[in-house]
């Protein structure tokens, strides 16, 4: 009996899910290898061993070491964008809440974020996310200190971007649990905003 269209669609969907799952396992294994051994020593065999798959399977999904690193960048890109979108849904224009939610989400795939930071220093997503963070920072500053002079605004914005950076998240989560890191990031932002609202400035005079 000929297979129905619905069966063919189901088979196709199953194959797609299996492919995506295999690529996710391989990418997570790649992240583990990069964090543990660094990028310079990375080999296809090391990733295959970590993923528990054959080299043949690995090459079927990623044709070269460069393809592997591109896959890492793409996986991190998708993850980070999704995290930021969910954080914006939760926090709206509240910079502190956005950072709190983002810190919690990033902890769910810490190795992926660490590996991405090490292996993809020129990733296009950095500029994209930095731009979105800058918009949030500008909005927060406008609400509490709309009359700031340009030079003062630049210094204040730099301080907020530092708190919102991946480096700050890594430093906090090296020393604190994800929950405590989230709470601390929010507290820093709220403290800075309160100081700014009271007229405090990073005055260089």
Short mmCIF file of C-alpha atoms in Angstrom, two decimals:
data_model
loop_
_atom_site.label_atom_id
_atom_site.label_comp_id
_atom_site.label_asym_id
_atom_site.label_seq_id
_atom_site.Cartn_x
_atom_site.Cartn_y
_atom_site.Cartn_z
CA UNK A 1 0.00 0.00 0.00
CA UNK A 2 1.33 3.44 -0.90
CA UNK A 3 2.27 5.64 2.01
CA UNK A 4 -0.06 8.56 2.60
CA UNK A 5 1.04 12.18 2.43
CA UNK A 6 0.47 12.48 6.20
CA UNK A 7 2.89 9.59 6.82
CA UNK A 8 5.49 11.20 4.56
CA UNK A 9 5.14 14.50 6.41
CA UNK A 10 5.44 12.72 9.77
CA UNK A 11 8.60 10.94 8.61
CA UNK A 12 10.07 14.21 7.38
CA UNK A 13 9.28 15.96 10.67
CA UNK A 14 10.80 13.10 12.65
CA UNK A 15 13.98 13.21 10.56
CA UNK A 16 14.19 16.96 11.06
CA UNK A 17 13.81 16.59 14.83
CA UNK A 18 16.43 13.84 14.92
CA UNK A 19 18.82 15.94 12.87
CA UNK A 20 18.31 18.97 15.11
CA UNK A 21 18.77 16.85 18.23
CA UNK A 22 22.00 15.35 16.90
CA UNK A 23 23.35 18.78 16.00
CA UNK A 24 22.44 20.03 19.47
CA UNK A 25 24.30 17.12 21.10
CA UNK A 26 27.33 17.77 18.90
CA UNK A 27 27.27 21.51 19.58
CA UNK A 28 27.04 20.95 23.33
CA UNK A 29 29.96 18.52 23.09
CA UNK A 30 31.92 21.11 21.11
CA UNK A 31 31.21 23.70 23.81
CA UNK A 32 32.51 21.32 26.48
CA UNK A 33 35.71 20.68 24.52
CA UNK A 34 36.32 24.38 23.87
CA UNK A 35 35.80 25.32 27.53
CA UNK A 36 37.97 22.43 28.74
CA UNK A 37 40.76 22.39 26.15
CA UNK A 38 40.58 25.69 24.26
CA UNK A 39 40.09 26.43 20.59
CA UNK A 40 43.67 25.89 19.45
CA UNK A 41 43.66 22.19 20.36
CA UNK A 42 40.19 21.53 18.94
CA UNK A 43 39.87 18.53 16.61
CA UNK A 44 36.97 16.72 15.00
CA UNK A 45 37.92 13.53 16.84
CA UNK A 46 37.80 15.26 20.23
CA UNK A 47 34.27 16.51 19.53
CA UNK A 48 33.11 13.12 18.23
CA UNK A 49 34.48 11.42 21.35
CA UNK A 50 32.79 13.94 23.64
CA UNK A 51 29.48 13.63 21.76
CA UNK A 52 29.64 9.83 21.78
CA UNK A 53 29.23 9.60 18.02
CA UNK A 54 31.35 8.37 15.13
CA UNK A 55 33.47 10.65 12.99
CA UNK A 56 31.26 9.70 10.08
CA UNK A 57 28.20 11.02 11.92
CA UNK A 58 30.04 14.18 12.88
CA UNK A 59 31.14 14.86 9.30
CA UNK A 60 27.60 14.27 8.08
CA UNK A 61 26.50 17.28 10.13
CA UNK A 62 29.65 19.42 10.10
CA UNK A 63 32.06 19.06 7.21
CA UNK A 64 35.09 20.65 8.84
CA UNK A 65 36.49 22.25 11.99
CA UNK A 66 35.45 25.63 10.59
CA UNK A 67 31.90 24.34 10.08
CA UNK A 68 31.86 23.22 13.69
CA UNK A 69 32.84 26.68 14.95
CA UNK A 70 30.29 28.29 12.64
CA UNK A 71 27.69 25.91 14.07
CA UNK A 72 28.68 26.96 17.59
CA UNK A 73 28.23 30.61 16.64
CA UNK A 74 24.83 29.91 15.07
CA UNK A 75 23.63 27.92 18.09
CA UNK A 76 24.80 30.62 20.50
CA UNK A 77 23.26 33.30 18.30
CA UNK A 78 19.86 31.61 18.37
CA UNK A 79 20.07 30.95 22.12
CA UNK A 80 21.17 34.45 23.08
CA UNK A 81 18.59 36.16 20.89
CA UNK A 82 15.84 33.98 22.34
CA UNK A 83 17.02 34.72 25.88
CA UNK A 84 17.06 38.45 25.24
CA UNK A 85 13.60 38.39 23.64
CA UNK A 86 12.18 36.49 26.64
CA UNK A 87 13.89 38.89 29.04
CA UNK A 88 12.33 41.84 27.23
CA UNK A 89 8.91 40.18 27.44
CA UNK A 90 9.40 39.82 31.19
CA UNK A 91 11.05 43.14 31.96
CA UNK A 92 9.87 45.46 29.22
CA UNK A 93 11.86 48.68 29.51
CA UNK A 94 12.92 47.92 33.11
CA UNK A 95 16.67 47.45 32.65
CA UNK A 96 17.16 45.81 36.05
CA UNK A 97 14.43 43.20 35.46
CA UNK A 98 15.70 42.47 31.96
CA UNK A 99 19.21 41.78 33.27
CA UNK A 100 17.88 39.67 36.14
CA UNK A 101 15.90 37.48 33.78
CA UNK A 102 18.73 37.30 31.25
CA UNK A 103 21.23 36.19 33.90
CA UNK A 104 18.97 33.33 34.96
CA UNK A 105 18.44 32.17 31.39
CA UNK A 106 22.11 32.24 30.41
CA UNK A 107 22.93 29.95 33.31
CA UNK A 108 20.90 27.23 31.62
CA UNK A 109 23.56 26.79 28.94
CA UNK A 110 26.62 28.28 30.60
CA UNK A 111 29.14 26.15 28.70
CA UNK A 112 27.67 27.20 25.37
CA UNK A 113 27.98 30.89 26.32
CA UNK A 114 31.53 30.40 27.62
CA UNK A 115 32.59 28.55 24.47
CA UNK A 116 30.97 31.14 22.23
CA UNK A 117 32.79 33.93 24.05
CA UNK A 118 36.10 32.11 23.55
CA UNK A 119 35.63 30.84 20.00
CA UNK A 120 33.63 33.60 18.28
CA UNK A 121 35.20 36.95 19.25
CA UNK A 122 33.90 38.61 16.08
CA UNK A 123 30.40 37.17 16.15
CA UNK A 124 27.82 39.44 14.51
CA UNK A 125 25.44 38.99 17.43
CA UNK A 126 27.73 40.98 19.71
CA UNK A 127 26.99 44.19 17.86
CA UNK A 128 23.30 43.39 17.64
CA UNK A 129 22.88 42.68 21.36
CA UNK A 130 25.07 45.61 22.35
CA UNK A 131 22.78 47.85 20.32
CA UNK A 132 19.67 46.53 22.06
CA UNK A 133 21.30 46.93 25.48
CA UNK A 134 22.30 50.49 24.55
CA UNK A 135 18.67 51.30 23.74
CA UNK A 136 17.55 50.01 27.15
CA UNK A 137 20.29 51.97 28.90
CA UNK A 138 19.41 55.18 27.07
CA UNK A 139 15.75 54.77 28.00
CA UNK A 140 16.57 54.17 31.67
CA UNK A 141 18.86 57.21 31.83
CA UNK A 142 16.29 59.40 30.06
CA UNK A 143 13.65 58.52 32.65
CA UNK A 144 15.71 59.37 35.74
CA UNK A 145 18.08 62.07 34.48
CA UNK A 146 16.82 63.53 31.19
CA UNK A 147 18.94 66.68 31.46
CA UNK A 148 22.33 64.97 31.60
CA UNK A 149 25.06 66.67 29.60
CA UNK A 150 26.48 64.61 26.74
CA UNK A 151 29.80 63.90 28.48
CA UNK A 152 28.04 62.79 31.66
CA UNK A 153 25.61 60.63 29.68
CA UNK A 154 28.53 58.87 27.97
CA UNK A 155 30.15 58.04 31.31
CA UNK A 156 26.87 56.85 32.84
CA UNK A 157 25.98 54.77 29.78
CA UNK A 158 29.42 53.14 29.87
CA UNK A 159 28.87 52.14 33.50
CA UNK A 160 25.50 50.56 32.72
CA UNK A 161 26.86 48.75 29.67
CA UNK A 162 29.61 47.32 31.86
CA UNK A 163 27.06 45.91 34.29
CA UNK A 164 25.04 44.50 31.38
CA UNK A 165 28.04 42.92 29.64
CA UNK A 166 28.80 39.25 29.24
CA UNK A 167 32.01 39.75 31.20
CA UNK A 168 30.05 41.00 34.20
CA UNK A 169 27.73 37.99 33.98
CA UNK A 170 30.70 35.60 33.82
CA UNK A 171 32.35 37.27 36.81
CA UNK A 172 29.17 37.15 38.89
CA UNK A 173 28.37 33.52 38.04
CA UNK A 174 31.95 32.48 38.78
CA UNK A 175 31.36 33.57 42.38
CA UNK A 176 27.60 33.26 42.89
CA UNK A 177 24.73 30.95 42.05
CA UNK A 178 22.64 31.88 39.02
CA UNK A 179 19.88 33.17 41.30
CA UNK A 180 22.26 35.28 43.38
CA UNK A 181 23.99 36.59 40.25
CA UNK A 182 20.60 37.59 38.85
CA UNK A 183 19.61 39.38 42.07
CA UNK A 184 22.99 41.13 42.27
CA UNK A 185 22.85 42.38 38.67
CA UNK A 186 19.42 43.87 39.31
CA UNK A 187 20.55 45.44 42.58
CA UNK A 188 23.56 47.11 40.92
CA UNK A 189 21.37 48.63 38.20
CA UNK A 190 18.73 49.85 40.66
CA UNK A 191 21.42 51.35 42.91
CA UNK A 192 23.00 53.21 40.01
CA UNK A 193 19.61 54.50 38.83
CA UNK A 194 18.70 55.67 42.32
CA UNK A 195 22.02 57.49 42.64
CA UNK A 196 21.53 59.08 39.24
CA UNK A 197 17.99 60.19 40.17
CA UNK A 198 19.41 61.87 43.31
CA UNK A 199 21.83 63.86 41.20
CA UNK A 200 24.87 61.65 41.64
CA UNK A 201 27.27 61.65 38.72
CA UNK A 202 30.64 60.10 37.84
CA UNK A 203 32.08 63.62 38.08
CA UNK A 204 35.66 63.94 36.87
CA UNK A 205 36.22 67.50 38.15
#
